[in-house]
Short mmCIF file of C-alpha atoms in Angstrom, two decimals:
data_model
loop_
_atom_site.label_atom_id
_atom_site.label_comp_id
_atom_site.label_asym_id
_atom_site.label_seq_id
_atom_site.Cartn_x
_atom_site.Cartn_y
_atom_site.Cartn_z
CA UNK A 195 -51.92 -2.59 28.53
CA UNK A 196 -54.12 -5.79 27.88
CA UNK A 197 -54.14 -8.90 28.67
CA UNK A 198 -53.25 -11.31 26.08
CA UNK A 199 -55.70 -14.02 27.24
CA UNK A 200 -57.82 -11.31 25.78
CA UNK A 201 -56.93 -12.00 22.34
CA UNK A 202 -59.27 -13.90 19.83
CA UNK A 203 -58.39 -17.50 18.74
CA UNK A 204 -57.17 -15.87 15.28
CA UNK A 205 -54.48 -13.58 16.76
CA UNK A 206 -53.28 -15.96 19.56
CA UNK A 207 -52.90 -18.66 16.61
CA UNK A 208 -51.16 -16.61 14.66
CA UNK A 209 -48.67 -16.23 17.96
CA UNK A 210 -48.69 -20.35 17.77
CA UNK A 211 -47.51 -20.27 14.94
CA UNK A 212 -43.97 -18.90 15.42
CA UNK A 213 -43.21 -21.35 18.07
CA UNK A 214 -41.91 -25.43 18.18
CA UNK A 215 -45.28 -27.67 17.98
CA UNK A 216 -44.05 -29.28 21.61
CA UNK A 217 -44.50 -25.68 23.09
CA UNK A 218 -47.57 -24.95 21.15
CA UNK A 219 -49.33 -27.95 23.23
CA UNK A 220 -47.65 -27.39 26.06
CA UNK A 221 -49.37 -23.81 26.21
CA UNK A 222 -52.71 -25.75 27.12
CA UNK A 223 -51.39 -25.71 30.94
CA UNK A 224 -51.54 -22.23 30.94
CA UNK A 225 -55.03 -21.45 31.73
CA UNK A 226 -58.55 -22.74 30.87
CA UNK A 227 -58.39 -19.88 28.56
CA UNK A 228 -55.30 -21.19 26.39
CA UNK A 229 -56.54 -25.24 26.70
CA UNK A 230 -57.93 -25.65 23.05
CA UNK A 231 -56.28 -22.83 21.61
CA UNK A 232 -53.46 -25.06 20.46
CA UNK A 233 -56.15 -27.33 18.58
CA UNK A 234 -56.60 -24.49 16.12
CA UNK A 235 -53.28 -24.38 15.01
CA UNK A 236 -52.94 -25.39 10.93
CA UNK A 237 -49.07 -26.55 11.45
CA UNK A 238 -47.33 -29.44 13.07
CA UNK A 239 -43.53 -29.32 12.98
CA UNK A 240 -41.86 -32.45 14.50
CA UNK A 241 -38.37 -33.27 15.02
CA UNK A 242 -37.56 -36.18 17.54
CA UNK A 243 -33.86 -35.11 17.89
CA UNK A 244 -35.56 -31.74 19.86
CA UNK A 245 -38.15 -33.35 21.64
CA UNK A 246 -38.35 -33.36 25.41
CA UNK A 247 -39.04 -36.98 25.76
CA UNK A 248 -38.95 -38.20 29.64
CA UNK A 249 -41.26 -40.85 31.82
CA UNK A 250 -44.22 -38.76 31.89
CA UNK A 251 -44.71 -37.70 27.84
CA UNK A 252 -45.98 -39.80 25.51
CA UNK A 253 -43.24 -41.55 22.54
CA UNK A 254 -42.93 -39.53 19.36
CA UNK A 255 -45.33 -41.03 17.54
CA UNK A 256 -47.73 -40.93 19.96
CA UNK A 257 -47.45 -37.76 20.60
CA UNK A 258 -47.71 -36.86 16.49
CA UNK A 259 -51.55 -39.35 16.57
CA UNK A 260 -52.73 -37.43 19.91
CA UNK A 261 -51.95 -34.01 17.52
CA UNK A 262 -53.76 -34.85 14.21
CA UNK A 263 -56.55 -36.86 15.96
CA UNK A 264 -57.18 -33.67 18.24
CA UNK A 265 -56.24 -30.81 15.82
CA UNK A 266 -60.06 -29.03 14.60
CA UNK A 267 -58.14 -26.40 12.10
CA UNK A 268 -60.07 -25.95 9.35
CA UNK A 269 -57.27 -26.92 7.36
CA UNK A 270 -53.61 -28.67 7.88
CA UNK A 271 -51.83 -26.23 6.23
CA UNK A 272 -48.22 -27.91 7.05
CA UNK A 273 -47.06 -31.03 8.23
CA UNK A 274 -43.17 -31.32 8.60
CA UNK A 275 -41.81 -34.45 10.13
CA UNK A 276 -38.19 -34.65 10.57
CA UNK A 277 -37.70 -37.79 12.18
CA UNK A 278 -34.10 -39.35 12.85
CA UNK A 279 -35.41 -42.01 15.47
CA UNK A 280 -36.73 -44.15 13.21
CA UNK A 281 -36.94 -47.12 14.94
CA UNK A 282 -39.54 -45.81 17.06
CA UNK A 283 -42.17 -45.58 14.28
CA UNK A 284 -43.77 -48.45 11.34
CA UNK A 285 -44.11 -47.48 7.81
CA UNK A 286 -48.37 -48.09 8.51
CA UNK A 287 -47.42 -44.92 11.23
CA UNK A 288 -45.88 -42.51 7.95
CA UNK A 289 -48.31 -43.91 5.82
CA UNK A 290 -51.38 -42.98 8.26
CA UNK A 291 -50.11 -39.70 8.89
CA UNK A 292 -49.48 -38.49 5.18
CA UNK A 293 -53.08 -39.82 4.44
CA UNK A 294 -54.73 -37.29 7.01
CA UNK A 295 -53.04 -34.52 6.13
CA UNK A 296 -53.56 -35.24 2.64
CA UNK A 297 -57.58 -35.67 3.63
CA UNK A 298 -56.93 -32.06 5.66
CA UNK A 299 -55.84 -30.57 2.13
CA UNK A 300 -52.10 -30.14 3.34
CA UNK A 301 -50.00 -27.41 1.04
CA UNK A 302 -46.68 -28.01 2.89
CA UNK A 303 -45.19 -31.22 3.34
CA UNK A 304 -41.82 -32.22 4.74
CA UNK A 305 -41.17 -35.74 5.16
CA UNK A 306 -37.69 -36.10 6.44
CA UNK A 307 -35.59 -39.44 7.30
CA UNK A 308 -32.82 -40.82 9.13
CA UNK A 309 -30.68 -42.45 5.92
CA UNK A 310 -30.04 -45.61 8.86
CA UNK A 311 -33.29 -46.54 9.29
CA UNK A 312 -34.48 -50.43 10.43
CA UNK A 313 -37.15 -49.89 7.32
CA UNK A 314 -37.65 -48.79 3.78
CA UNK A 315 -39.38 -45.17 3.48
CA UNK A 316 -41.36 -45.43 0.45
CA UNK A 317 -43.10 -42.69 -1.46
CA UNK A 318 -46.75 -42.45 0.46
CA UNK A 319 -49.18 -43.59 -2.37
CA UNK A 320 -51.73 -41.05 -0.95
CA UNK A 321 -49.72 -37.81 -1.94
CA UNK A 322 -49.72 -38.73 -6.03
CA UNK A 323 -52.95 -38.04 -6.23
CA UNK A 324 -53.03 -34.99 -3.99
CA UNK A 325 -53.36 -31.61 -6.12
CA UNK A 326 -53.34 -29.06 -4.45
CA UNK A 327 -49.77 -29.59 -2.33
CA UNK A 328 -47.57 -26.76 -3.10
CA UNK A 329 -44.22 -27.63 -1.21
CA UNK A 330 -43.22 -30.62 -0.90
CA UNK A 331 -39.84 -31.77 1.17
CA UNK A 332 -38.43 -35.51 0.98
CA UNK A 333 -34.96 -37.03 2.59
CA UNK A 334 -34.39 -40.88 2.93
CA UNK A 335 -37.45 -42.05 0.74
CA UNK A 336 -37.58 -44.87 -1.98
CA UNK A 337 -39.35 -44.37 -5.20
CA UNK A 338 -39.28 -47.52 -6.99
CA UNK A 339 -42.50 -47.19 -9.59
CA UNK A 340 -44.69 -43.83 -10.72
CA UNK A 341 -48.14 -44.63 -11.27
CA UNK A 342 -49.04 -43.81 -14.74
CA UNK A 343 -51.86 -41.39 -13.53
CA UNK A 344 -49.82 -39.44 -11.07
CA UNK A 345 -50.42 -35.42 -11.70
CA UNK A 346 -49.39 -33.16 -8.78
CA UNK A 347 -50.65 -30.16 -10.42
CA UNK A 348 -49.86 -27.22 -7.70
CA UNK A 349 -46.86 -28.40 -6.57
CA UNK A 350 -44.41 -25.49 -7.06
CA UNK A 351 -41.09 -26.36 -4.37
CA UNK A 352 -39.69 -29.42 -4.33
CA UNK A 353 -36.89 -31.07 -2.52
CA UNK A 354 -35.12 -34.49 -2.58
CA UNK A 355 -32.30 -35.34 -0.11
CA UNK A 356 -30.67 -38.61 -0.45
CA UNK A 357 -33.60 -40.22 -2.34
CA UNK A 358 -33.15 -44.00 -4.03
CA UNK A 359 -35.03 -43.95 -7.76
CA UNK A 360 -35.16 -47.44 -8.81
CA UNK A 361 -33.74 -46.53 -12.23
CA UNK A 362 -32.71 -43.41 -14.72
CA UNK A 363 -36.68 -44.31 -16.02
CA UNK A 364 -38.39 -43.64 -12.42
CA UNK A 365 -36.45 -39.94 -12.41
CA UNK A 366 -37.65 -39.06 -15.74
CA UNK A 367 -41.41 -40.16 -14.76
CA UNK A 368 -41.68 -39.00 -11.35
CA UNK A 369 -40.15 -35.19 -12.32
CA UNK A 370 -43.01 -35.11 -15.43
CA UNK A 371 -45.82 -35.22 -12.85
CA UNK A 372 -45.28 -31.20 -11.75
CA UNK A 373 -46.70 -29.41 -14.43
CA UNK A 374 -45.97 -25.97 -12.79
CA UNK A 375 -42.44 -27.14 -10.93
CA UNK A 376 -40.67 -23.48 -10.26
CA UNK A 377 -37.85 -24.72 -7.88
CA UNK A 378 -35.98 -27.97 -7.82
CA UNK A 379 -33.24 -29.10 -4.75
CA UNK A 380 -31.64 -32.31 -5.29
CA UNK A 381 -28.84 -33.62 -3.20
CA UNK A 382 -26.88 -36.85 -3.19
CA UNK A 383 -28.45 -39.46 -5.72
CA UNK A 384 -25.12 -40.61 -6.42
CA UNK A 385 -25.73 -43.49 -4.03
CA UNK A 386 -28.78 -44.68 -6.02
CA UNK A 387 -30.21 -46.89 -9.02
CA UNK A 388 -29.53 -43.51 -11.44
CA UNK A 389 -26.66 -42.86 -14.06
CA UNK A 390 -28.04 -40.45 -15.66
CA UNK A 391 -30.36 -37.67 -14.05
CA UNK A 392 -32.31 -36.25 -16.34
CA UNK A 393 -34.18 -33.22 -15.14
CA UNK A 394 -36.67 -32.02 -17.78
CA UNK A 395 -39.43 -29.57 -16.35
CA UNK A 396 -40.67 -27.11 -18.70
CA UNK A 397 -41.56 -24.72 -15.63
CA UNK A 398 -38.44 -24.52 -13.73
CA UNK A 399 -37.09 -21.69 -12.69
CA UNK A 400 -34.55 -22.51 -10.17
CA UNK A 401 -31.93 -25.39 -9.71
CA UNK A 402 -30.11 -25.92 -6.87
CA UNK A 403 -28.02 -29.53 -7.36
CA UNK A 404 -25.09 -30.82 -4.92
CA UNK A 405 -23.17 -33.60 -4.47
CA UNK A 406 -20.47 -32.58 -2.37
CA UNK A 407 -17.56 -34.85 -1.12
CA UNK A 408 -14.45 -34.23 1.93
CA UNK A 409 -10.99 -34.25 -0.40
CA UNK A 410 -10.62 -35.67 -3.51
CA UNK A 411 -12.90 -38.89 -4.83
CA UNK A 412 -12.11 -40.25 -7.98
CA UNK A 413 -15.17 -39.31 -10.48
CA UNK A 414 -18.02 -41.55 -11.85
CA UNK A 415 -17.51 -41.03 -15.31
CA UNK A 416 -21.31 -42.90 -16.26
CA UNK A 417 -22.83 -40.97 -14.00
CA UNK A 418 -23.87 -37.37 -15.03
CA UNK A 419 -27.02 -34.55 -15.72
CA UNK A 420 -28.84 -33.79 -18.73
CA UNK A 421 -30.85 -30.49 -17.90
CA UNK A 422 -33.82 -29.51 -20.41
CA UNK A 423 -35.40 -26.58 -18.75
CA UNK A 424 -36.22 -23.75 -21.43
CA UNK A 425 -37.67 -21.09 -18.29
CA UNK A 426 -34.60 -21.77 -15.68
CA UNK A 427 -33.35 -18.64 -14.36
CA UNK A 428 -30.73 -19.70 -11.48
CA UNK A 429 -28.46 -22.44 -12.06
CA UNK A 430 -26.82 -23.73 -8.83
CA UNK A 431 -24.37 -26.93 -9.71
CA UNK A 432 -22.14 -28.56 -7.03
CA UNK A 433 -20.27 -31.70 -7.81
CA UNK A 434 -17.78 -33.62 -6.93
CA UNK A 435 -18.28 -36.69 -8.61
CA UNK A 436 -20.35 -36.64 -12.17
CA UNK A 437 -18.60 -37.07 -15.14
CA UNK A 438 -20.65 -34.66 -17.47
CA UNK A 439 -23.66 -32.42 -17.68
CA UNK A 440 -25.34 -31.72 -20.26
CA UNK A 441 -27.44 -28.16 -20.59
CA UNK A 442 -29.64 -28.85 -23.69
CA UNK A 443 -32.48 -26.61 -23.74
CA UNK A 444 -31.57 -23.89 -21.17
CA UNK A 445 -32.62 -19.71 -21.43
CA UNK A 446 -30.01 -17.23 -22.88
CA UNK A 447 -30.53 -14.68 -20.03
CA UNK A 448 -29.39 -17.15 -16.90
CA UNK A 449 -27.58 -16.86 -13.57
CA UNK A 450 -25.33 -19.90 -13.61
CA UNK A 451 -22.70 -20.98 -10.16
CA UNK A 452 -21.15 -23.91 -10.95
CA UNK A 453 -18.29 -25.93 -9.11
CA UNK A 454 -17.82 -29.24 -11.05
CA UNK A 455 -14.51 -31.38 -10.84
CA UNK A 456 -14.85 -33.47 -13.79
CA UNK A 457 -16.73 -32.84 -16.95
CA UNK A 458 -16.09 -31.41 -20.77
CA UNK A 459 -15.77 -27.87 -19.18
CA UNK A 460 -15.20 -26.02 -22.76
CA UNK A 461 -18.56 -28.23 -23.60
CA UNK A 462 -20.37 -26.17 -21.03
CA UNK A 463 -19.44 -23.21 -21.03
CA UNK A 464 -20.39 -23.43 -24.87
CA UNK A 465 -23.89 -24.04 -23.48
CA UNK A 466 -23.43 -20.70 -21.46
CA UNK A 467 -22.88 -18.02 -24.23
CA UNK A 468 -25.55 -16.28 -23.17
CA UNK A 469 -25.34 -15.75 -19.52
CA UNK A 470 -25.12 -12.36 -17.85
CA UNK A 471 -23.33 -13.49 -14.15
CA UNK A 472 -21.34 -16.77 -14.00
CA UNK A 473 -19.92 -18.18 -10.94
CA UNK A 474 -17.20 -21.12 -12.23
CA UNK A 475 -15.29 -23.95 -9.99
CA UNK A 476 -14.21 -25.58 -13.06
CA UNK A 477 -10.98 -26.56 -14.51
CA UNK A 478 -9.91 -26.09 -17.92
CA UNK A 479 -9.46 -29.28 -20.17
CA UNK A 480 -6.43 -29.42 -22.15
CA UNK A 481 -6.06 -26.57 -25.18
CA UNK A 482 -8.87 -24.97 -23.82
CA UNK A 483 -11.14 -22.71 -26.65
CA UNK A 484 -14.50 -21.29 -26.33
CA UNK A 485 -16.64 -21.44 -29.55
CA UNK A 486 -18.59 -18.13 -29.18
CA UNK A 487 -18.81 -15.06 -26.96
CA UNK A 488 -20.04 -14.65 -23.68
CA UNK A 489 -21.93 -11.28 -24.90
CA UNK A 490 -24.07 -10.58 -22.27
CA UNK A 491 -22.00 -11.47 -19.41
CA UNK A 492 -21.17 -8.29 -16.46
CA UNK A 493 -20.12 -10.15 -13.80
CA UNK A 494 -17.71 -13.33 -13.53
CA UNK A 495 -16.39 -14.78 -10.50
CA UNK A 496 -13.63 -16.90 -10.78
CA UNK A 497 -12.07 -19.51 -8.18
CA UNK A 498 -8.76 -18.98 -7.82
CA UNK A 499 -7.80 -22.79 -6.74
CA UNK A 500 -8.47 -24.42 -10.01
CA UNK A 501 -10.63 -21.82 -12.54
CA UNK A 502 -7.63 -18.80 -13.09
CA UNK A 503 -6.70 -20.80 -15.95
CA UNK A 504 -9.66 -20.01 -17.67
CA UNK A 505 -9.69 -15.77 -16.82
CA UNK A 506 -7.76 -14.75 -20.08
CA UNK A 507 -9.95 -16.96 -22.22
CA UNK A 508 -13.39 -15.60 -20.85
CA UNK A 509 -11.85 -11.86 -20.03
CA UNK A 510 -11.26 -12.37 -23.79
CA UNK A 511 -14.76 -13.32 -24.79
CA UNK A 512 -16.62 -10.81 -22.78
CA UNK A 513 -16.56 -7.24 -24.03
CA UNK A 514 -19.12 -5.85 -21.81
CA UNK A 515 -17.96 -7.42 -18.77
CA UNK A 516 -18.05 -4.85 -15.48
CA UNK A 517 -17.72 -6.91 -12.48
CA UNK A 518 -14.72 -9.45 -11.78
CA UNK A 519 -14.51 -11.65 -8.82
CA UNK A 520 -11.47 -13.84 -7.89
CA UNK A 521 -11.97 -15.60 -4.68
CA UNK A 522 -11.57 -19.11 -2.96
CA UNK A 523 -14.74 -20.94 -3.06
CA UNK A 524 -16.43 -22.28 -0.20
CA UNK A 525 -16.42 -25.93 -1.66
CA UNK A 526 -12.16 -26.18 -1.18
CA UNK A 527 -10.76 -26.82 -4.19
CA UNK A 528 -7.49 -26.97 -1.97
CA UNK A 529 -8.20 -30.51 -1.17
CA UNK A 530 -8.48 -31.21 -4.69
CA UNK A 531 -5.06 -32.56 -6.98
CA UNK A 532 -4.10 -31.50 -10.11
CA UNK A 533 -6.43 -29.00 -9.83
CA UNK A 534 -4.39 -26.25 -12.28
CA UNK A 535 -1.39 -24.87 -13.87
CA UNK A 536 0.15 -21.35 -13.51
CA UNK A 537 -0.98 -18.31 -14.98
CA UNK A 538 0.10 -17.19 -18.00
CA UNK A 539 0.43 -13.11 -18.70
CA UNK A 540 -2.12 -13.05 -22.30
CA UNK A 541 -0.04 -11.29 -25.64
CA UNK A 542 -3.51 -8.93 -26.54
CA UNK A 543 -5.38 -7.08 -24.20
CA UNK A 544 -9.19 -8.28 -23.90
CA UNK A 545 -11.46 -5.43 -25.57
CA UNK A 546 -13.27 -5.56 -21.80
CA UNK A 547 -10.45 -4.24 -19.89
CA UNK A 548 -10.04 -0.83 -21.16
CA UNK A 549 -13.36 -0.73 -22.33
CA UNK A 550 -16.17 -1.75 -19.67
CA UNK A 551 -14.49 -3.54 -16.78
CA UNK A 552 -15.09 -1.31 -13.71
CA UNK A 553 -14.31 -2.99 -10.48
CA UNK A 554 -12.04 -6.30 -9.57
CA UNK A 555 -12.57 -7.81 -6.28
CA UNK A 556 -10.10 -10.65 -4.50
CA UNK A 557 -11.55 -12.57 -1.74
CA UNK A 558 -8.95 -14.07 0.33
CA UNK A 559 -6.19 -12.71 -1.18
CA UNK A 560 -2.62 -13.99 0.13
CA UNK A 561 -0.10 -12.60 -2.02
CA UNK A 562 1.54 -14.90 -3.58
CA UNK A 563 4.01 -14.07 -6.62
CA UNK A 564 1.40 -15.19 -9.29
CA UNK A 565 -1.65 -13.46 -7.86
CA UNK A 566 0.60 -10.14 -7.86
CA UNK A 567 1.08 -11.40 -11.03
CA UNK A 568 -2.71 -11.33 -11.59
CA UNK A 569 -2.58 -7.80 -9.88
CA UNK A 570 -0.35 -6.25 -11.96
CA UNK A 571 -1.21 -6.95 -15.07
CA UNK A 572 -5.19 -5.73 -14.40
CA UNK A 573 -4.03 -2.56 -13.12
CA UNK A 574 -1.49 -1.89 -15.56
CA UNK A 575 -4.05 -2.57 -18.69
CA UNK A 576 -7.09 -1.54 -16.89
CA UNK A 577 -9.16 1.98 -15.72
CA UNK A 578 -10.62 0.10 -12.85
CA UNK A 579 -11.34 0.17 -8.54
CA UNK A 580 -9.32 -2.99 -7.54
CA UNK A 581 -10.44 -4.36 -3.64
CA UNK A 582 -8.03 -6.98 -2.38
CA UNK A 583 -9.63 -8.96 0.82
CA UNK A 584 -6.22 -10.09 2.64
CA UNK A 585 -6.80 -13.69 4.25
CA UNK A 586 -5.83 -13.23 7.89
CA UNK A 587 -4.73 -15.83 10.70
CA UNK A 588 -8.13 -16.00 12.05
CA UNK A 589 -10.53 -18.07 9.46
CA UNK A 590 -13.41 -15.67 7.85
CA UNK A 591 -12.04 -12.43 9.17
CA UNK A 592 -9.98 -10.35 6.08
CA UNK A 593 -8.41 -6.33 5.95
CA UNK A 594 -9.21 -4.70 2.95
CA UNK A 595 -7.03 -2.47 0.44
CA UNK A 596 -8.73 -1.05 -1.79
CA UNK A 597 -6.79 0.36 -5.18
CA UNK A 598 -8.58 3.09 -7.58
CA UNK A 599 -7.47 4.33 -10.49
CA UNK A 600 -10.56 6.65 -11.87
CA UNK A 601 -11.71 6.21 -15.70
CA UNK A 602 -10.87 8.25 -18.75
#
C-alpha cells in the first residue's frame, strides 16, 4: 500500500477539501512534505463559534488575513464566513476580505452574521460588480441603495437571512440585477424597511420563503408577497405573519407547499388551478368556493390541524387526483387558535374517488371520532389502499395499518 505523502498536490487537495479550513492548516505540522500543501487549497470555510481559539493561535480575523495573504490557488473558488463574534472584527476587515476574493474570481460566497452585532454589515460594494459569482449566501447584512449599474450576471443561488432593505424600492432593484437567478431563499424580512416583497425574476425556478413564528402572533395585514416568476417550478411558502400573497405571473405545471396563517386563501388557490402536487397549511375563509378546477393535480397533502376544511372542496375539483395525504405539518398548527371547524360528510361523491384516487395516507393519525369520520367515508366511497401512521407516545416514532381494498 502507498504512502499518501506520495500523492501529487492535486489529489492531496482534493483530500483538503473535505475537511474544516482550521484542520486544513493545521496539516502543515505534519511533515515538510504536507507544509504548503494547504496553500493550494481554493476554499476557506470559517466559523468562529468552531474555532479552537487559545493563547497560542492567532484571533479570528487574523487567522482569516494570514489565509488569503498566504493562499497561491490559482483561484478562490469559495469563501464562506460565518462569523457570530462580531465584535472581534471592523467592517474595513469584511470589506477587505470580500475585495480579494472578488480579485481571486470567487464563485461561492457566504457571508454570514451575528443579527447582535456592535456594527452595521453592509452590502460589500466590491461584489456588484463581480460577474462571474455563482452562489451567493447573505445573513445580517444591510442594503440600503443599488447602484444603478449593478449586473451580477452568473449568479444562479441566492440566499438572504434576516437582511434589512431600506425600502419595498431597494427589494425590487437589488432582485433585477440576476439575470439568470434559478433559486431564491429568503427568510425573516419581516423585521425590515419592506411591506411589500416583491419578487420578480424572470429565471427562477425555485422559491423557498419562511417566516416562521413559536405560537400564535397576530398577522401584519400591510405586509405581504407579490410573486411574478413565469419559469418557477417549486414553490416553498412558510408564514406566519403576512397578510396576502399574491402569485401573478406563475407556470401552470408547478409544485406548490404552502403553510400561510392569514391571507385570501380561495384567492390563491385560484392562482393554483394548474398545479399537479400541492402541499396546503391554509385555512379556509368563510363560504369557501374555488373558481376553476384543479385539473392537473395527482397528489394533495392536506394538514389536518387547520386545512381538512378545505378536502371536500378540492377532492371535488380534482378528477384525476391519485395520491392523498392527511398529516400534521411540521410548522404546528396546534399552537395556532381558531384554526378550523369540524368536518362535514359532502352530499355528492367527488368524480376522483371512484374514478382515479388510488392511495390515502394519514401521518400521525390519533383516532379521534372525526378523523374515523374522515376514514369512513373514503373507504366506503372509494376503491383505494388506505395507510394510517398511528402517533405513538414517543415523538416521531408511528405503527402502521395499512387498509386495501383492490380496484374494479
Amino acid at each position: 500500500m502507498g504512502n499518501i505523502n506520495e500523492l501529487c498536490d492535486d489529489l492531496l487537495v482534493k483530500i483538503l477539501l473535505q475537511i474544516p479550513t482550521e484542520e486544513v492548516v493545521a496539516t502543515s505540522l505534519l511533515s515538510r512534505r504536507w507544509r504548503s500543501v494547504w496553500k493550494l487549497v481554493p476554499k476557506l470555510d470559517f466559523r468562529d463559534y468552531s474555532y479552537k481559539y487559545h493563547a497560542t493561535s492567532a484571533v479570528p480575523s487574523e487567522f482569516i488575513d494570514k489565509f488569503l495573504e498566504r493562499n497561491v490557488a490559482p483561484a478562490l473558488e469559495t469563501l464562506h464566513l460565518n462569523l457570530y463574534h462580531l465584535r472581534d472584527y471592523s467592517p474595513e476587515s469584511f470589506e477587505k476580505w470580500v475585495n480579494v476574493a472578488v480579485a481571486r474570481n470567487v464563485l461561492d460566497l457566504n457571508l454570514l452574521y451575528c443579527l447582535h452585532c456592535r456594527y452595521p454589515i453592509r452590502f460589500p460594494t466590491s461584489l456588484y460588480t463581480h460577474e462571474t459569482l455563482v452562489v451567493l449566501r447573505l445573513r445580517g447584512t444591510i442594503i440600503d441603495d443599488v447602484p444603478s449599474k449593478t449586473r451580477l450576471r452568473s449568479l444562479k443561488t441566492l440566499s438572504l437571512r434576516d437582511m434589512s432593505f431600506s425600502s419595498d424600492q431597494t427589494v425590487d432593484r437589488f432582485l433585477s440585477c440576476f439575470p439568470v437567478l434559478e433559486t431564491l431563499v429568503v427568510r425573516g424580512w419581516i423585521a425590515s424597511n419592506v411591506k411589500t416583497y416583491s419578487i420578480c425574476v424572470p429565471s427562477l425556478r425555485s422559491l423557498d420563503v419562511e417566516e416562521l413564528v413559536g405560537g400564535y402572533a397576530d398577522p401584519r395585514y400591510d405586509h405581504g408577497y407579490v410573486i411574478d416568476a413565469p419559469r418557477l417550478k417549486f414553490l416553498h411558502m412558510v408564514d406566519h405573519f403576512s397578510g396576502f400573497c399574491s402569485l401573478v405571473n406563475v407556470p401552470e405545471e408547478l409544485e406548490a407547499e404552502i403553510h400561510l396563517r392569514f391571507c385570501d386563501s380561495d384567492k390563491l388557490l385560484g392562482s393554483l388551478t394548474s398545479a399537479k402536487q400541492l402541499s396546503l397549511c391554509l385555512k379556509p375563509q368563510m363560504d369557501s368556493c374555488l373558481k376553476g378546477d384543479f385539473d392537473q393535480l395527482v397528489f394533495l397533502e392536506l394538514c389536518v390541524m387547520c386545512s381538512l376544511d378545505w378536502l371536500n372542496v378540492i377532492l371535488k375539483h380534482s378528477p384525476k387526483l391519485r395520491a392523498l395525504r392527511l398529516s400534521r405539518t411540521r410548522h404546528s398548527c396546534q399552537n395556532s387558535r381558531n384554526v378550523r371547524t369540524n368536518w362535514e360528510r359532502p352530499i355528492c361523491i367527488p368524480e376522483c374517488l371512484t374514478s382515479s384516487l388510488e392511495t390515502v395516507e394519514w401521518i400521525a393519525y390519533e383516532g379521534t371520532e372525526e378523523e374515523e369520520n374522515v376514514v369512513k367515508y373514503l373507504l366506503e366511497n372509494g376503491n383505494l389502499c388506505f395507510k394510517k401512521r398511528w402517533r405513538k407516545a414517543v415523538y416521531g416514532k408511528f405503527s402502521y395499518e395499512i387498509l386495501r381494498l383492490g380496484r374494479g
